[in-house]
Structures are given as structure tokens and as C-alpha cells.
Amino acid sequence: MNILHFQDVDKAYPTPNGDDFLVLDNIDLTIKKGEFCTLVGPSGCGKSTLLKLILGQEQATQGTLTIRDNIAGNPDSTRGIVYQRYSLYPNKTVLENVLAGPFFKIPFWKKDERAEVKAYALELLEKVKLGEHTAKYPHELSGGMQQRVAIIQALITKPEILLMDEPFGALDPGTREFMQTLLLELWEEYNLTILFVTHDLEEACYLGTRLLVLSQYYSDDRGEDFQRGAKFVVDQQLHRGALSTHVKEKPDFNKLVESIREQGFNPKYLQHVKEFDLNHPDSWSTLSLEEHNS
Amino acid sequence: MSSRPQRSSYIWGIFARPGRLKWLLAALPFLISIFTYTFFSAKRHEANPSEKLMPSWSQMVKRTTELATVPNKRTGKLVFWDDTWSSVIRIAKGVGLATLVSVMLALFIGVFPAGHALGQNFTNTISFIPPVAILPILLVAIGVGEASKIGLIFIGTFPLMTRDLTLYVKGLPREQIIKTMTLGASQWQLIWKVIFPQMIPRIIETIRLSIGAGWIFLIVAEGISSSEGLGYRIFQARRYMAMDTIIPYVIWITLLAFIADTILRLVIHFFYPWYRANKS
Ligand SMILES: Nc1ncnc2c1ncn2[C@@H]1O[C@H](COP(=O)(O)OP(=O)(O)OP(=O)(O)O)[C@@H](O)[C@H]1O
Ligand SMILES: [Mg+2]
């Protein structure tokens, strides 16, 4: 089942001198239910912009973007989001933060329903080892704890797709691994569909079932001087074994990481649009005539 | 060589650690002011027993006690408390109304792009009008009654409050607003369940800052048209050079402002612990 569908999507921002600055360039993408997509790319290539389009916070300059076959409108509960920061309400306790979403939907006079969700929220918090911290405010929590609350807060409303923008970017390596394992457990248990943006290639290769690399470093037939936006230059299936973090030490894993680094992050390595490594079964891409006139 | 750790100075330099000395330091300017006044007042009384400009403390206490405990012959009221009550109520009404209006405007301008387009420039422009300059207009338009005094306090305080609260609303992370909508909130819920609760401590802080301005406008308004109130009494006492009334009244006004400020500060401290933590 298709959760998310991009077709020929462009995103350009106006610049002060009046021209448009093209960030995303003719993007095609389909994400199926249950997929754990990781998205990497050079800094400033447009990863957060892509998430903003999905959220409905920004509008595509061209093309169509649907969620479950509905045009993606203003932000609503079909999408969930976890940011690196500012995900939590500073004036609410941990439990109140988690209950915020459900309580928007259940009016206060439906006491039984509210009690039910509350029990469920406590159960989820217990699962992410926050059972003893439910009455604390975000500023009293460590970064890792805050992100665990943010994840629970987002998934309790059961969004079609959970978007995560460098959620573990500010955590130390130990906490990061713990969070990765935890996220994988939650993904399996609740059958989540995730689009996970990260700077960390190892994290991307380790977590995902599908790896997307967005990059502005490529070539096509639109001429030398054309201001290109970013495209997916890699879209491939990842084969994950056990949940153990030990896979990160295997030679195959390192080879994968190195090849991605070359294809996506090296400004001098310019693959032609027709040679991109797009071998994921759901991957597709339609090029305009200008892009490949040969 | 001595192995004693070096201790930084008690008083001198940017690394000074005054410790408990800081209480003494804090008291010092107060003590000096009181001493200086007492000294010069005593000297003037020596030179001229009917001195009025710098009454002695005992004269001031006597006069204030009279005003606070002996009913006025004509009105039958205790002047001191009657003045206090009238003034406090006027400030409360004026600043209260300003708070109400500025919260509404800040939400309107801060949350809605169209609200911003509509209201931002207008409220900014309003804030440049010197409030005292429109007091005559108020007096002509709505008369010399309570409304014009409360109106002056309102006009004097609400533009800055609106500006401050609007900045606060706009300063809330965009992420939080998007997040709220993805959690399924309606726009109404976004405003009243997410933004407004976070504004409350800031509202209290804005009130703290506005009470000072509120007193200024109150005293001006009472000085021009009134029959009771702390400001009225000061201006009335000026005609008789009654410094033994004016000085205690000024001290009392200062004390009232200080008490209000402290209460509001403590409310934030105890009820909104997250506010201070997130400010830094
Ligand atoms: N509102 C905006 N107006 C103009 N340009 C923008 C705007 N938002 C983003 N951009 C530009 O779009 C490009 C992509 O930004 P984006 O934040 O999506 O990058 P990113 O891939 O998330 O980068 P990072 O890895 O650093 O988070 C950048 O060059 C940025 O300057
Ligand atoms: Mg980003």
C-alpha cells in the first residue's frame, strides 16, 4: 500500500535578487507501508525541505505530493514529526506531552476514554524506560530522554508516516545506539512507516530497510551552467540481519558506507542521471527530455 | 610557600566573592539615604523650628497616623486608606484591561499572517503616541470621571504590552506549531491549549513592567482631575507645602509597587518553574 507519493516535485525558494533557487529537482518517490526509509545527503541539499513538503509546511513549486492518495494539505495528524529540538512543550510534564495529541481529539467530558489513553501512554512510557519520569518537565530530562518522549508523543496518534529530522543528532554515541535499538523495536512492534533524516551514514545504513541519498552532485544534459537542485542519486534496499549493533563492524557494512559516501557526498563524483543507483523495487523516476536528450 | 588556597577578594574586582557581606552591601545605600535625610532635616529644624521642607520622621509618622486612623471631618472616611483603595483599583482596572486587550491582539497578530498584516503596523504606530498628550482628549471626550483615568492608564500601557507579547508569540519555535497541528489540534486548540498557556508567565512579567508605567499615568490623571487617590493627595498637599504628607505617600506608593512586583515575581517562581529554566 502506498503511503507517500511524490511525482515530478520541484521546490524552489525565491532569492533576494529575484531569481529562484532550486532546492529539489524533479523528485519522484513512493514509500510503502511499513518501510523504514533513511535519508542522507550533503548539508544543505534539501532534506529538511523535503520533510517540510511532506508535512505541508511548505508547498511544492511544481508536481504533486499525495499521502494515501490524498493531496497533502496543511499539517495534520496523517503525519507525525520528531525534530532534533523543540519537539516537546516546555510547559507540560512528560505525561502531559504524550497525552497532548490524544487529548486534542477526546473532549474532557469523556472521562473513561481519557483514562484509557492515559493508561496506554503510561504503558508506552514504561516501554521506553521513562516510567519514573512521567511527572517531570522537559528541562529536567537528558537529551536522550527528551527524544524518547518526543517519539512516543508522535506515535501515539498513529500517523500514516513518522518523519524524523536528525532526531539523534544531538546525542552522545552511547545514547544514540540505545535510541537506535529502541526505535527499531518500536518500528517493529507498532508497524510504523518511517522517514528518517540523518547526517550519520552509518546510522542510515544500519537503521533502514531502504536507503535514500539526496544530492546535488550529479550531472545531466541540461548544460554545464544549469543550476541543478538535488535528486535522489541512490535508492536501494538494505538487508538487515539481527537487531544487534554489531553489524556496524562487519566489512560489508563498511564497504556500503564508503560507496554511499562516494556517490552522495563527493562534489567531484558526478554520476549521470541515467546511471543512478536506483535499484529499490519501489524506486522510479521520470526524467524530463532536457535532463537526458541523448 | 604557603599551601593555603588563594582566596579572591571580598569586594574588589570582577571575581570578588562577597558571601554574606552582600546583605550589608545591599543595605548600605538605604542606610546612607536615611541617615543623610535625618541629618539634614535635623540641621534645618535647629535653624528654623517651623521648617516644612524636610519634616522629621516623627512628624511624618504623626501626620500619616492621623490620615490613616482619624476619619475626615467632612467625608467621614479614613483618607489614607480611601486614597490607597481608589488608586489601586484604578491601576488594577487600567492594567487589567490593557492585559486583556494586549493578549488578544498578540495572539491575533502573532499567530495569523493576516492578523500580522492587519495589526502590526497599526499597534506599532499607536505605541508612539505620548499617552499624556491625549489626556485632554480623554477628558473632553469621556469626562473627568473614572473612565478617563482608567483610559489613560490603559492607553499608556497596552501598546508596549502588545508589542512584548507579540514578540513572544512570534518567538515560539515554528516547529512547535507544526508539531501541534500534526498531533491533530484544531487552530483554536493551538491557540488556547498550546500558545496561551505558554504565554501566561510572560504575561505576568509584562504586567510587572507595566505597573511602573501605570503609576505614572495614574498620578498624572489624578493630579489633573480627581477628588481622592494617592496622586490626587500628593498634588493637593503640594498647595500647602505639606511635605509631611507628600513624602510618606511617595514611600507608600514605592512600597505598594514593590509589593506587587514581588508577588508577581514569586508567582512565576513557584508556579512556572519551566519558564525560568527555558529562558536561558
Ligand atoms: N525558507 C527558505 N528560504 C530560502 N532558502 C531556503 C529556505 N529554507 C531552506 N532554504 C535553502 O534550501 C536549501 C536546503 O535547505 P535544507 O534545510 O532543506 O537542507 P538540509 O539538507 O536539511 O541541510 P542540513 O543537513 O544542514 O540540515 C539550503 O540551501 C537552504 O539555504
Ligand atoms: Mg536539515
XYZ file of C-alpha atoms and ligand atoms in Angstrom, chain A residues 47-48 165-166, ligand 2:
5
model
C 16.473 17.022 3.347
C 14.593 19.214 5.779
C 14.693 15.107 11.191
C 18.055 14.182 12.698
Mg 18.048 19.753 7.845
